[in-house]
């Protein structure tokens, strides 16, 4: 009875406690990041952290995305019974919710696109109807392509009185969010100045919703802009930062009027000499497409435009040459000039000319000159060797060795290839002088001998070869040399003989004698030696034959021993011993018996 009463008392209390629980809502707190940034095409991760008085069990978690109109669309639902991705949404195949230790989890979105840049809502409700909600905006970024720059196709004149002229265009494509473009001139940013610097900027989006930005620069150019470098700087956003890239630099063509004209000799770069081809050039410090040049010679004859070539110039081409430039738009004219001097070197002249005759032991004086516009240097050569320097050649106490061809060479030290020359033939007059000794002995075993005779003198000596009996040898060859003459003859040698070389001219004579001794070949001695050798061989053969014959006779009576002994008379004897008798017989070389007493 007491137990029943106790139960009846507890039941109302339990009902009151249950009613109290149902009537109280547990607090639910949802924490989310305000913004999540991600690259286009990457995977986004949006965390949702939930705290509740009821704990994490039995909660209902729902993920929504909110479009620009503010309307929410459910994409994910989770309760105690199931976890489900809502079908037929833009995220059906691209989302998942990962566990992060709380009821909310982490929403992952793969292959993020630009249209994913919306607000995502994590909504949580507890068993006691406590609710919480958090929101995160997803930001999507796309790095643009490398920017391009193009300069204006035509040149720009500084005299244009109209609006600023177009300098170039910069463009950057496929970026998100929209990139910005800034123009630079020589590393300095350009700012908009009405009437001086203008920009026309435009942005477009295609089906991909990526931005393409274009910027055109219009500038009132100055002459200094011809050397300026223009380029663009592009700034764009990436997750957590701002980046920058630059285009290549461009230069523009600027037209400006000339203020001065220059004229010069393009070639040759050295001093001009006769025979050169001279190239003249003319230019101005302006850049005007309509300017015209004209070069004129000292007589006012037109030679061409900004270039002129004078072929094979002479000293007569020396003078003042004028260049004129005319701006065909304004007809303003500028001119300048340059002076050309053509250097020259005349042919060398030697005095006395061509050929000179000088007697022995006399003196020769000669001069060599060449008219030139430059300083010259003179050298005298003989047989390629230097014999004197300067314009004068002086030879004292002349001998035959001084005869020959002298060459005078005149050069210009400043110009290596500028030179001239002349020659002088010197003959030394006098009687013949044979260079060989007066008497020459030759001994030969040959059948023919070659003899030569060198003679100095002028007029050129006549050379004659004669034998000892006075006969002239006509087979000789003759030639003229620098110092006189030379003759060579071939003589047949049969016995001792004498050959005479005689030379003569109007001043005298000279001669040399060759004594030729013929060597007889010693054939008789060779024959005698051969005969002696044959005799010796015959004697040796006879001795061997004799010994052979004697040996055959002894063999008939039995075995013999042969010993050689020297006799007192130096005769060769043979001692024969027999096995049957004690008799010893000595035989002479001539075959006679020798008694023992005769030994």
Coordinates of C-alpha atoms in Angstrom, one line a residue:
X1 CA 0.0 0.0 0.0
X2 CA 2.9 2.3 0.8
X3 CA 4.6 1.4 -2.5
X4 CA 1.5 2.2 -4.5
X5 CA 1.2 5.6 -2.8
X6 CA 4.9 6.4 -3.6
X7 CA 4.4 5.5 -7.3
X8 CA 1.4 7.7 -7.4
X9 CA 3.4 10.6 -6.0
X10 CA 6.4 10.2 -8.5
X11 CA 4.4 10.0 -11.7
X12 CA 3.2 13.6 -11.5
X13 CA 6.7 14.7 -10.8
X14 CA 8.1 12.9 -13.9
X15 CA 5.4 14.4 -16.1
X16 CA 6.2 17.9 -14.8
X17 CA 9.9 17.3 -15.5
X18 CA 9.2 16.1 -19.0
X19 CA 6.9 19.0 -19.7
X20 CA 9.6 21.4 -18.5
X21 CA 12.2 19.8 -20.8
X22 CA 9.9 20.1 -23.9
X23 CA 9.2 23.7 -23.2
X24 CA 13.0 24.8 -23.0
X25 CA 15.1 25.2 -26.2
X26 CA 18.8 24.4 -26.1
X27 CA 21.2 27.1 -27.3
X28 CA 22.9 26.3 -30.7
X29 CA 26.0 28.4 -31.9
X30 CA 27.3 28.1 -35.4
X31 CA 30.7 29.6 -36.4
X32 CA 31.8 30.1 -40.0
X33 CA 34.4 32.1 -41.9
X34 CA 33.2 35.3 -43.4
X35 CA 34.9 34.6 -46.8
X36 CA 36.7 31.6 -48.4
X37 CA 39.0 32.3 -51.4
X38 CA 39.9 29.7 -54.0
X39 CA 41.4 29.5 -57.5
X40 CA 39.2 28.7 -60.4
X41 CA 39.1 25.0 -60.9
X42 CA 40.4 24.1 -57.5
X43 CA 38.4 22.6 -54.5
X44 CA 36.9 24.9 -51.9
X45 CA 36.6 24.0 -48.2
X46 CA 34.0 25.8 -46.1
X47 CA 34.0 24.8 -42.4
X48 CA 31.0 25.0 -40.1
X49 CA 31.7 24.7 -36.4
X50 CA 28.6 23.9 -34.1
X51 CA 28.4 24.1 -30.3
X52 CA 25.2 23.3 -28.4
X53 CA 24.0 22.6 -24.9
X54 CA 22.5 19.3 -26.2
X55 CA 25.8 18.1 -27.6
X56 CA 26.2 17.1 -31.2
X57 CA 24.0 14.1 -31.3
X58 CA 20.6 14.1 -33.1
X59 CA 21.1 17.5 -34.7
X60 CA 19.7 18.4 -38.1
X61 CA 22.3 20.1 -40.4
X62 CA 21.3 21.6 -43.7
X63 CA 23.6 23.4 -46.3
X64 CA 22.1 26.0 -48.6
X65 CA 23.5 28.4 -51.3
X66 CA 22.0 31.8 -51.7
X67 CA 21.6 33.3 -55.2
X68 CA 21.9 37.1 -55.9
X69 CA 18.1 37.5 -55.4
X70 CA 18.4 36.3 -51.8
X71 CA 16.6 33.0 -52.4
X72 CA 18.1 30.0 -50.6
X73 CA 18.4 26.5 -52.2
X74 CA 19.0 23.3 -50.2
X75 CA 22.0 21.3 -51.4
X76 CA 22.7 19.0 -48.4
X77 CA 20.6 17.5 -45.5
X78 CA 21.8 15.6 -42.5
X79 CA 19.8 14.2 -39.5
X80 CA 20.1 11.2 -37.2
X81 CA 18.7 8.9 -39.9
X82 CA 20.6 9.9 -43.0
X83 CA 23.1 12.1 -44.8
X84 CA 21.9 13.2 -48.2
X85 CA 23.1 15.4 -51.1
X86 CA 20.1 17.0 -52.7
X87 CA 19.7 15.9 -56.3
X88 CA 19.3 18.1 -59.4
X89 CA 21.2 21.1 -58.1
X90 CA 24.4 22.7 -59.6
X91 CA 26.3 21.0 -56.7
X92 CA 24.9 17.5 -56.7
X93 CA 28.0 15.9 -58.2
X94 CA 30.6 18.3 -56.7
X95 CA 30.0 18.6 -53.0
X96 CA 30.6 16.5 -49.9
X97 CA 30.6 17.2 -46.2
X98 CA 33.5 16.0 -44.2
X99 CA 33.6 15.6 -40.4
X100 CA 35.4 18.3 -38.5
X101 CA 34.5 17.0 -35.0
X102 CA 31.3 19.0 -34.8
X103 CA 27.8 18.5 -36.2
X104 CA 28.3 21.1 -39.0
X105 CA 31.4 19.5 -40.7
X106 CA 33.3 20.9 -43.7
X107 CA 31.5 21.5 -47.0
X108 CA 33.9 20.7 -50.0
X109 CA 33.1 21.9 -53.5
X110 CA 35.3 20.5 -56.3
X111 CA 36.1 22.1 -59.6
X112 CA 35.0 25.6 -58.5
X113 CA 33.6 27.8 -61.3
X114 CA 32.8 31.5 -61.4
X115 CA 29.1 30.9 -60.8
X116 CA 30.1 29.3 -57.5
X117 CA 30.9 32.8 -56.2
X118 CA 27.8 32.9 -53.9
X119 CA 26.9 32.7 -50.2
X120 CA 26.8 29.3 -48.5
X121 CA 24.6 28.8 -45.4
X122 CA 25.1 26.2 -42.7
X123 CA 21.7 25.8 -40.8
X124 CA 21.6 23.6 -37.6
X125 CA 18.6 22.6 -35.5
X126 CA 18.8 20.7 -32.2
X127 CA 16.2 18.2 -30.7
X128 CA 14.8 20.9 -28.5
X129 CA 14.2 23.1 -31.5
X130 CA 17.2 25.3 -30.8
X131 CA 18.6 26.6 -34.1
X132 CA 21.8 28.3 -35.3
X133 CA 23.0 29.5 -38.7
X134 CA 26.3 30.7 -40.3
X135 CA 27.2 32.2 -43.6
X136 CA 30.3 32.1 -45.8
X137 CA 30.9 33.9 -49.1
X138 CA 32.9 32.0 -51.6
X139 CA 35.4 34.1 -53.7
X140 CA 36.7 32.7 -56.9
X141 CA 40.0 33.9 -58.6
X142 CA 41.4 33.3 -62.1
X143 CA 45.0 34.4 -63.1
X144 CA 44.8 36.2 -66.4
X145 CA 46.8 35.3 -69.5
X146 CA 50.1 37.1 -70.1
X147 CA 49.3 40.6 -71.3
X148 CA 50.1 41.8 -74.8
X149 CA 51.0 45.2 -76.2
X150 CA 50.9 46.6 -79.7
X151 CA 52.3 50.0 -80.9
X152 CA 50.6 52.3 -83.4
X153 CA 51.3 51.3 -87.0
X154 CA 52.1 54.8 -88.2
X155 CA 54.5 57.3 -86.9
X156 CA 53.4 60.3 -84.9
X157 CA 54.4 63.9 -85.6
X158 CA 55.2 66.4 -82.9
X159 CA 53.6 69.1 -85.1
X160 CA 50.1 67.5 -84.9
X161 CA 47.7 70.2 -83.6
X162 CA 44.8 67.8 -83.1
X163 CA 44.0 65.6 -80.1
X164 CA 46.7 63.3 -78.7
X165 CA 47.7 60.5 -81.1
X166 CA 47.3 56.8 -80.4
X167 CA 50.5 55.3 -79.1
X168 CA 49.6 51.7 -78.5
X169 CA 47.1 49.2 -77.1
X170 CA 47.5 46.9 -74.1
X171 CA 45.2 43.9 -73.5
X172 CA 44.9 41.2 -70.9
X173 CA 42.5 38.3 -71.2
X174 CA 40.7 35.6 -69.1
X175 CA 41.1 37.0 -65.6
X176 CA 38.8 37.2 -62.6
X177 CA 38.1 39.5 -60.9
X178 CA 38.7 42.2 -63.5
X179 CA 42.4 43.1 -63.8
X180 CA 43.6 46.7 -64.0
X181 CA 46.1 48.2 -66.6
X182 CA 48.5 51.0 -65.9
X183 CA 50.7 52.6 -68.7
X184 CA 54.3 53.5 -68.1
X185 CA 56.8 55.6 -70.0
X186 CA 60.5 55.1 -69.1
X187 CA 59.5 53.4 -65.8
X188 CA 57.2 56.3 -64.8
X189 CA 53.4 55.7 -64.6
X190 CA 51.3 57.9 -66.9
X191 CA 48.3 59.8 -65.5
X192 CA 45.5 61.2 -67.4
X193 CA 46.1 64.8 -68.4
X194 CA 43.4 66.3 -70.6
X195 CA 44.7 67.2 -74.1
X196 CA 48.1 65.5 -73.3
X197 CA 47.6 62.0 -72.0
X198 CA 44.3 60.1 -72.5
X199 CA 43.2 56.5 -71.9
X200 CA 40.4 54.5 -73.4
X201 CA 39.7 51.5 -71.2
X202 CA 37.2 48.7 -71.9
X203 CA 36.3 45.4 -70.4
X204 CA 34.4 42.4 -71.8
X205 CA 33.3 39.0 -70.7
X206 CA 32.6 36.0 -72.8
X207 CA 30.6 32.8 -72.2
X208 CA 33.1 31.8 -69.5
X209 CA 32.4 35.0 -67.5
X210 CA 36.2 35.8 -67.5
X211 CA 37.2 39.4 -68.0
X212 CA 39.2 40.7 -70.9
X213 CA 40.5 44.2 -70.4
X214 CA 41.9 46.6 -73.0
X215 CA 43.6 49.9 -72.6
X216 CA 44.5 52.4 -75.4
X217 CA 47.1 55.1 -74.8
X218 CA 46.7 58.5 -76.6
X219 CA 49.6 60.9 -76.2
X220 CA 50.7 64.3 -77.4
X221 CA 54.3 63.2 -78.3
X222 CA 57.5 65.2 -78.1
X223 CA 60.8 64.7 -79.8
X224 CA 62.2 63.1 -76.7
X225 CA 59.6 60.3 -77.0
X226 CA 61.6 58.8 -79.9
X227 CA 63.9 57.3 -77.4
X228 CA 61.2 56.5 -74.8
X229 CA 60.1 52.9 -73.9
X230 CA 56.4 52.3 -73.3
X231 CA 54.9 49.3 -71.5
X232 CA 51.9 48.2 -69.4
X233 CA 51.6 47.0 -65.9
X234 CA 48.7 44.6 -65.1
X235 CA 47.5 44.0 -61.5
X236 CA 45.2 41.1 -60.6
X237 CA 43.9 39.5 -57.4
X238 CA 44.7 36.0 -56.2
X239 CA 43.6 34.3 -53.0
X240 CA 45.1 36.4 -50.2
X241 CA 47.2 38.7 -52.3
X242 CA 47.5 41.1 -55.3
X243 CA 50.0 40.3 -58.0
X244 CA 51.5 42.2 -61.0
X245 CA 53.0 41.5 -64.4
X246 CA 54.4 43.6 -67.2
X247 CA 54.3 43.6 -70.9
X248 CA 57.3 43.9 -73.2
X249 CA 58.4 47.5 -74.0
X250 CA 57.7 49.2 -77.3
X251 CA 59.2 52.2 -79.0
X252 CA 57.2 54.5 -81.2
X253 CA 58.2 56.4 -84.4
X254 CA 58.2 60.1 -83.8
X255 CA 58.4 62.6 -86.7
X256 CA 60.1 65.9 -85.9
X257 CA 61.6 68.6 -88.0
X258 CA 65.4 69.0 -88.6
X259 CA 67.4 71.8 -87.0
X260 CA 70.8 70.9 -88.5
X261 CA 72.4 68.9 -91.3
X262 CA 75.5 66.8 -91.2
X263 CA 77.7 65.7 -94.1
X264 CA 80.7 63.4 -94.1
X265 CA 82.9 61.0 -96.1
X266 CA 81.6 57.5 -95.5
X267 CA 84.6 55.8 -97.2
X268 CA 87.5 55.5 -97.3
X269 CA 88.1 56.1 -93.7
X270 CA 91.8 57.1 -94.3
X271 CA 93.1 60.0 -96.4
X272 CA 91.7 60.1 -99.9
X273 CA 94.2 59.4 -102.7
X274 CA 93.9 59.4 -106.4
X275 CA 92.1 56.3 -107.8
X276 CA 89.8 55.9 -104.7
X277 CA 86.0 55.7 -104.9
X278 CA 84.7 58.2 -102.4
X279 CA 81.3 57.8 -100.8
X280 CA 79.6 60.9 -99.4
X281 CA 76.7 60.8 -96.9
X282 CA 74.3 63.4 -95.7
X283 CA 71.8 63.4 -92.9
X284 CA 69.8 65.7 -90.6
X285 CA 68.9 65.5 -86.9
X286 CA 65.2 65.5 -87.9
X287 CA 62.9 62.7 -88.7
X288 CA 60.5 63.8 -91.4
X289 CA 59.2 61.3 -94.0
X290 CA 58.8 64.1 -96.5
X291 CA 62.3 65.6 -96.4
X292 CA 64.5 65.4 -99.5
X293 CA 68.3 65.6 -99.7
X294 CA 70.6 66.7 -102.5
X295 CA 74.4 66.6 -102.8
X296 CA 76.2 68.9 -105.2
X297 CA 79.8 69.1 -106.2
X298 CA 82.0 72.2 -106.3
X299 CA 80.5 73.2 -109.7
X300 CA 76.9 73.0 -108.4
X301 CA 76.3 69.7 -110.3
X302 CA 73.8 67.4 -108.5
X303 CA 75.3 64.1 -107.5
X304 CA 72.4 62.5 -105.8
X305 CA 70.3 62.4 -102.7
X306 CA 71.5 61.6 -99.2
X307 CA 74.4 59.5 -100.7
X308 CA 76.8 60.1 -103.6
X309 CA 79.8 58.1 -104.9
X310 CA 82.7 59.7 -106.7
X311 CA 84.5 56.9 -108.7
X312 CA 88.3 57.0 -109.3
X313 CA 88.8 60.5 -108.0
X314 CA 91.8 62.6 -109.0
X315 CA 93.3 65.8 -107.6
X316 CA 90.9 67.7 -109.8
X317 CA 88.0 66.4 -107.7
X318 CA 89.3 68.3 -104.6
X319 CA 86.9 71.0 -103.4
X320 CA 83.8 71.9 -101.4
X321 CA 80.7 69.6 -101.6
X322 CA 77.3 70.9 -100.4
X323 CA 74.3 69.0 -99.0
X324 CA 70.8 70.5 -98.8
X325 CA 67.7 69.1 -97.1
X326 CA 64.2 70.4 -97.7
X327 CA 61.1 69.7 -95.6
X328 CA 58.4 69.2 -98.3
X329 CA 55.6 70.0 -95.8
X330 CA 57.0 73.4 -94.7
X331 CA 59.5 73.9 -97.6
X332 CA 62.1 74.9 -94.9
X333 CA 65.6 74.4 -96.2
X334 CA 68.9 73.6 -94.4
X335 CA 72.3 73.0 -95.8
X336 CA 75.9 72.2 -94.9
X337 CA 79.1 71.4 -96.7
X338 CA 82.4 69.4 -96.5
X339 CA 85.7 69.8 -98.1
X340 CA 87.4 66.9 -100.0
X341 CA 91.1 66.9 -100.7
X342 CA 92.5 64.2 -103.0
X343 CA 96.1 63.4 -102.2
X344 CA 98.4 62.4 -105.0
X345 CA 101.8 60.9 -105.8
X346 CA 103.3 61.4 -109.2
X347 CA 105.5 58.9 -111.0
X348 CA 109.1 58.9 -109.8
X349 CA 111.7 60.5 -112.1
X350 CA 115.4 59.7 -112.1
X351 CA 118.1 61.9 -113.4
X352 CA 120.0 60.8 -115.4
X353 CA 117.3 58.8 -117.1
X354 CA 117.0 55.1 -118.1
X355 CA 120.7 54.1 -118.8
X356 CA 124.0 55.6 -117.8
X357 CA 127.6 54.7 -118.7
X358 CA 130.3 55.2 -116.2
X359 CA 134.0 54.5 -116.5
X360 CA 135.8 52.5 -113.9
X361 CA 137.0 54.4 -110.8
X362 CA 134.8 57.3 -111.7
X363 CA 131.8 58.7 -109.7
X364 CA 128.1 58.4 -110.4
X365 CA 125.5 60.8 -109.0
X366 CA 121.7 60.3 -109.6
X367 CA 118.5 61.9 -108.1
X368 CA 115.0 60.4 -107.7
X369 CA 112.0 62.6 -107.1
X370 CA 108.2 62.2 -107.1
X371 CA 105.8 65.1 -106.7
X372 CA 103.3 64.4 -103.8
X373 CA 100.8 66.2 -101.6
X374 CA 102.2 64.3 -98.6
X375 CA 105.5 63.6 -97.1
X376 CA 107.5 60.9 -99.0
X377 CA 110.3 58.5 -98.3
X378 CA 112.8 57.4 -100.9
X379 CA 114.9 54.2 -101.0
X380 CA 117.3 52.9 -103.6
X381 CA 117.5 49.1 -104.2
X382 CA 119.9 46.9 -106.2
X383 CA 119.0 43.2 -106.7
X384 CA 116.3 43.6 -104.0
X385 CA 118.8 45.0 -101.4
X386 CA 118.8 48.5 -100.1
X387 CA 121.9 50.4 -101.2
X388 CA 120.9 54.0 -100.3
X389 CA 118.3 56.2 -98.6
X390 CA 117.0 59.5 -99.7
X391 CA 116.6 61.2 -103.0
X392 CA 120.3 61.1 -104.0
X393 CA 122.4 58.1 -105.1
X394 CA 126.1 58.6 -105.0
X395 CA 128.6 55.9 -106.1
X396 CA 132.3 56.7 -105.9
X397 CA 135.3 54.8 -107.3
X398 CA 133.0 52.7 -109.4
X399 CA 134.0 49.1 -110.1
X400 CA 132.4 46.4 -112.3
X401 CA 130.5 45.2 -109.3
X402 CA 128.6 48.5 -109.2
X403 CA 127.0 47.8 -112.6
X404 CA 123.4 46.7 -112.7
X405 CA 119.8 47.9 -112.3
X406 CA 119.1 50.4 -109.6
X407 CA 115.4 50.9 -108.5
X408 CA 114.2 54.0 -106.8
X409 CA 111.1 53.5 -104.6
X410 CA 109.1 56.5 -103.3
X411 CA 106.5 55.7 -100.6
X412 CA 104.1 57.8 -98.4
X413 CA 104.5 56.7 -94.8
X414 CA 100.9 57.8 -94.0
X415 CA 99.4 55.5 -96.6
X416 CA 101.0 52.2 -97.0
X417 CA 99.7 51.3 -100.4
X418 CA 100.7 54.7 -101.9
X419 CA 104.0 54.3 -103.7
X420 CA 105.8 54.7 -107.1
X421 CA 109.2 53.6 -108.5
X422 CA 111.6 54.1 -111.4
X423 CA 114.8 52.4 -112.5
X424 CA 118.3 53.3 -113.7
X425 CA 120.5 50.9 -115.6
X426 CA 124.2 51.5 -114.8
X427 CA 127.0 50.1 -117.1
X428 CA 130.6 50.4 -116.0
X429 CA 132.9 50.9 -119.0
X430 CA 136.3 49.2 -119.2
X431 CA 138.3 46.3 -120.6
X432 CA 137.2 42.7 -120.1
X433 CA 138.0 41.1 -116.8
X434 CA 137.7 37.4 -116.6
X435 CA 136.7 36.3 -113.1
X436 CA 138.3 32.8 -113.3
X437 CA 142.1 32.4 -112.7
X438 CA 144.5 33.0 -115.5
X439 CA 145.7 29.3 -115.6
X440 CA 143.4 26.5 -114.6
X441 CA 144.4 22.8 -114.6
X442 CA 141.8 20.1 -114.8
X443 CA 142.3 16.4 -114.6
X444 CA 139.5 14.2 -115.7
X445 CA 138.8 10.6 -116.8
X446 CA 135.6 11.6 -118.5
X447 CA 135.3 11.7 -122.3
X448 CA 133.8 15.2 -122.2
X449 CA 134.4 18.2 -119.9
X450 CA 132.4 21.5 -119.5
X451 CA 134.3 24.7 -119.2
X452 CA 132.9 28.2 -118.3
X453 CA 134.2 31.7 -118.6
X454 CA 132.7 34.7 -116.8
X455 CA 133.7 38.2 -118.0
X456 CA 133.1 41.6 -116.6
X457 CA 133.2 44.7 -118.7
X458 CA 131.3 47.1 -121.0
X459 CA 130.7 47.2 -123.9
X460 CA 129.7 43.6 -123.5
X461 CA 132.9 41.6 -124.2
X462 CA 133.1 39.1 -127.1
X463 CA 134.2 35.6 -125.9
X464 CA 136.1 33.2 -128.1
X465 CA 137.2 29.6 -127.3
X466 CA 140.3 28.1 -129.0
X467 CA 142.3 24.9 -128.7
X468 CA 146.0 24.6 -128.4
X469 CA 146.4 24.3 -132.1
X470 CA 144.6 27.6 -132.7
X471 CA 141.3 26.2 -133.8
X472 CA 138.2 28.0 -132.8
X473 CA 135.6 26.0 -130.8
X474 CA 132.3 27.0 -132.3
X475 CA 130.0 24.9 -130.1
X476 CA 130.2 27.4 -127.1
X477 CA 127.0 29.0 -125.8
X478 CA 127.1 32.8 -124.9
X479 CA 124.9 35.0 -122.7
X480 CA 124.9 38.5 -121.5
X481 CA 125.0 39.1 -117.7
X482 CA 124.5 42.1 -115.5
X483 CA 128.2 42.7 -115.2
X484 CA 129.3 41.5 -118.7
X485 CA 129.0 38.1 -120.4
X486 CA 129.3 34.4 -119.8
X487 CA 130.2 31.5 -122.1
X488 CA 130.1 27.7 -121.6
X489 CA 131.7 25.1 -123.8
X490 CA 131.9 21.3 -123.8
X491 CA 135.2 19.8 -125.0
X492 CA 135.8 16.2 -125.9
X493 CA 138.9 14.8 -124.1
X494 CA 141.0 12.2 -125.9
X495 CA 144.4 13.2 -124.6
X496 CA 146.1 16.0 -122.7
X497 CA 145.0 19.3 -124.2
X498 CA 144.9 23.1 -123.7
X499 CA 141.8 25.3 -124.2
X500 CA 141.9 29.1 -124.2
X501 CA 139.0 31.5 -123.3
X502 CA 139.6 34.9 -124.9
X503 CA 137.5 38.1 -124.4
X504 CA 137.7 41.5 -125.9
X505 CA 135.9 44.8 -126.3
X506 CA 136.8 48.3 -127.4
X507 CA 138.8 48.9 -124.2
X508 CA 141.0 45.8 -124.3
X509 CA 141.3 42.0 -124.0
X510 CA 141.7 39.3 -121.4
X511 CA 142.1 35.5 -121.5
X512 CA 142.4 32.4 -119.3
X513 CA 144.0 29.0 -120.1
X514 CA 142.6 25.6 -119.2
X515 CA 145.1 22.8 -119.1
X516 CA 143.2 19.5 -119.3
X517 CA 145.0 16.2 -118.4
X518 CA 143.4 13.0 -119.5
X519 CA 143.4 10.1 -117.0
X520 CA 143.9 6.7 -118.8
X521 CA 141.8 4.1 -117.3
X522 CA 144.0 1.2 -115.8
X523 CA 142.5 -1.7 -117.8
X524 CA 145.9 -3.5 -118.1
X525 CA 146.4 -3.8 -114.4
X526 CA 143.0 -5.4 -114.0
X527 CA 143.8 -7.9 -116.7
X528 CA 147.2 -8.7 -115.0
X529 CA 145.5 -9.3 -111.7
X530 CA 143.0 -11.6 -113.3
X531 CA 145.8 -13.6 -115.0
X532 CA 147.7 -14.0 -111.7
X533 CA 144.5 -15.2 -110.0
X534 CA 144.0 -17.8 -112.7
X535 CA 147.6 -19.0 -112.4
X536 CA 147.3 -19.3 -108.6
X537 CA 144.1 -21.3 -109.0
X538 CA 145.9 -23.6 -111.6
X539 CA 148.8 -24.3 -109.2
X540 CA 146.4 -25.0 -106.3
X541 CA 144.5 -27.4 -108.5
X542 CA 147.7 -29.2 -109.6
X543 CA 148.8 -29.7 -106.0
X544 CA 145.4 -31.0 -105.0
X545 CA 145.3 -33.4 -108.0
X546 CA 148.8 -34.7 -107.1
X547 CA 147.9 -35.4 -103.5
X548 CA 144.7 -37.1 -104.7
X549 CA 146.7 -39.4 -107.0
X550 CA 149.2 -40.3 -104.4
X551 CA 146.5 -41.1 -101.9
X552 CA 144.9 -43.6 -104.4
X553 CA 148.2 -45.6 -104.9
X554 CA 148.8 -46.0 -101.1
X555 CA 145.3 -47.3 -100.6
X556 CA 146.1 -50.4 -102.7
X557 CA 148.5 -51.8 -100.0
X558 CA 146.4 -51.1 -97.0
X559 CA 145.8 -48.4 -94.4
X560 CA 148.1 -45.5 -94.3
X561 CA 148.7 -42.6 -91.9
X562 CA 149.8 -39.4 -93.4
X563 CA 151.9 -36.9 -91.5
X564 CA 153.4 -33.7 -92.7
X565 CA 157.0 -32.9 -92.0
X566 CA 159.2 -30.0 -92.9
X567 CA 162.4 -30.9 -94.6
X568 CA 165.5 -28.9 -94.1
X569 CA 165.3 -28.0 -97.7
X570 CA 161.7 -26.8 -97.3
X571 CA 160.3 -29.5 -99.5
X572 CA 157.1 -31.2 -98.9
X573 CA 157.4 -34.9 -98.1
X574 CA 154.9 -37.6 -97.3
X575 CA 155.7 -40.3 -94.7
X576 CA 154.1 -43.6 -95.4
X577 CA 153.7 -46.2 -92.7
X578 CA 152.5 -49.7 -93.2
X579 CA 151.0 -52.1 -90.7
X580 CA 152.9 -55.1 -92.2
X581 CA 156.5 -53.6 -92.3
X582 CA 158.5 -51.2 -90.3
X583 CA 159.8 -49.6 -93.4
X584 CA 159.3 -46.0 -93.9
X585 CA 159.7 -44.4 -97.2
X586 CA 159.9 -40.8 -97.7
X587 CA 158.7 -39.5 -101.0
X588 CA 159.6 -36.2 -102.6
X589 CA 157.2 -34.0 -104.2
X590 CA 158.6 -34.9 -107.5
X591 CA 157.8 -38.6 -106.7
X592 CA 161.5 -39.8 -106.1
X593 CA 162.3 -42.0 -103.2
X594 CA 164.3 -40.6 -100.3
X595 CA 166.4 -42.7 -98.2
X596 CA 166.3 -42.3 -94.5
X597 CA 169.8 -41.0 -94.5
X598 CA 168.9 -38.3 -96.9
X599 CA 166.3 -36.8 -94.6

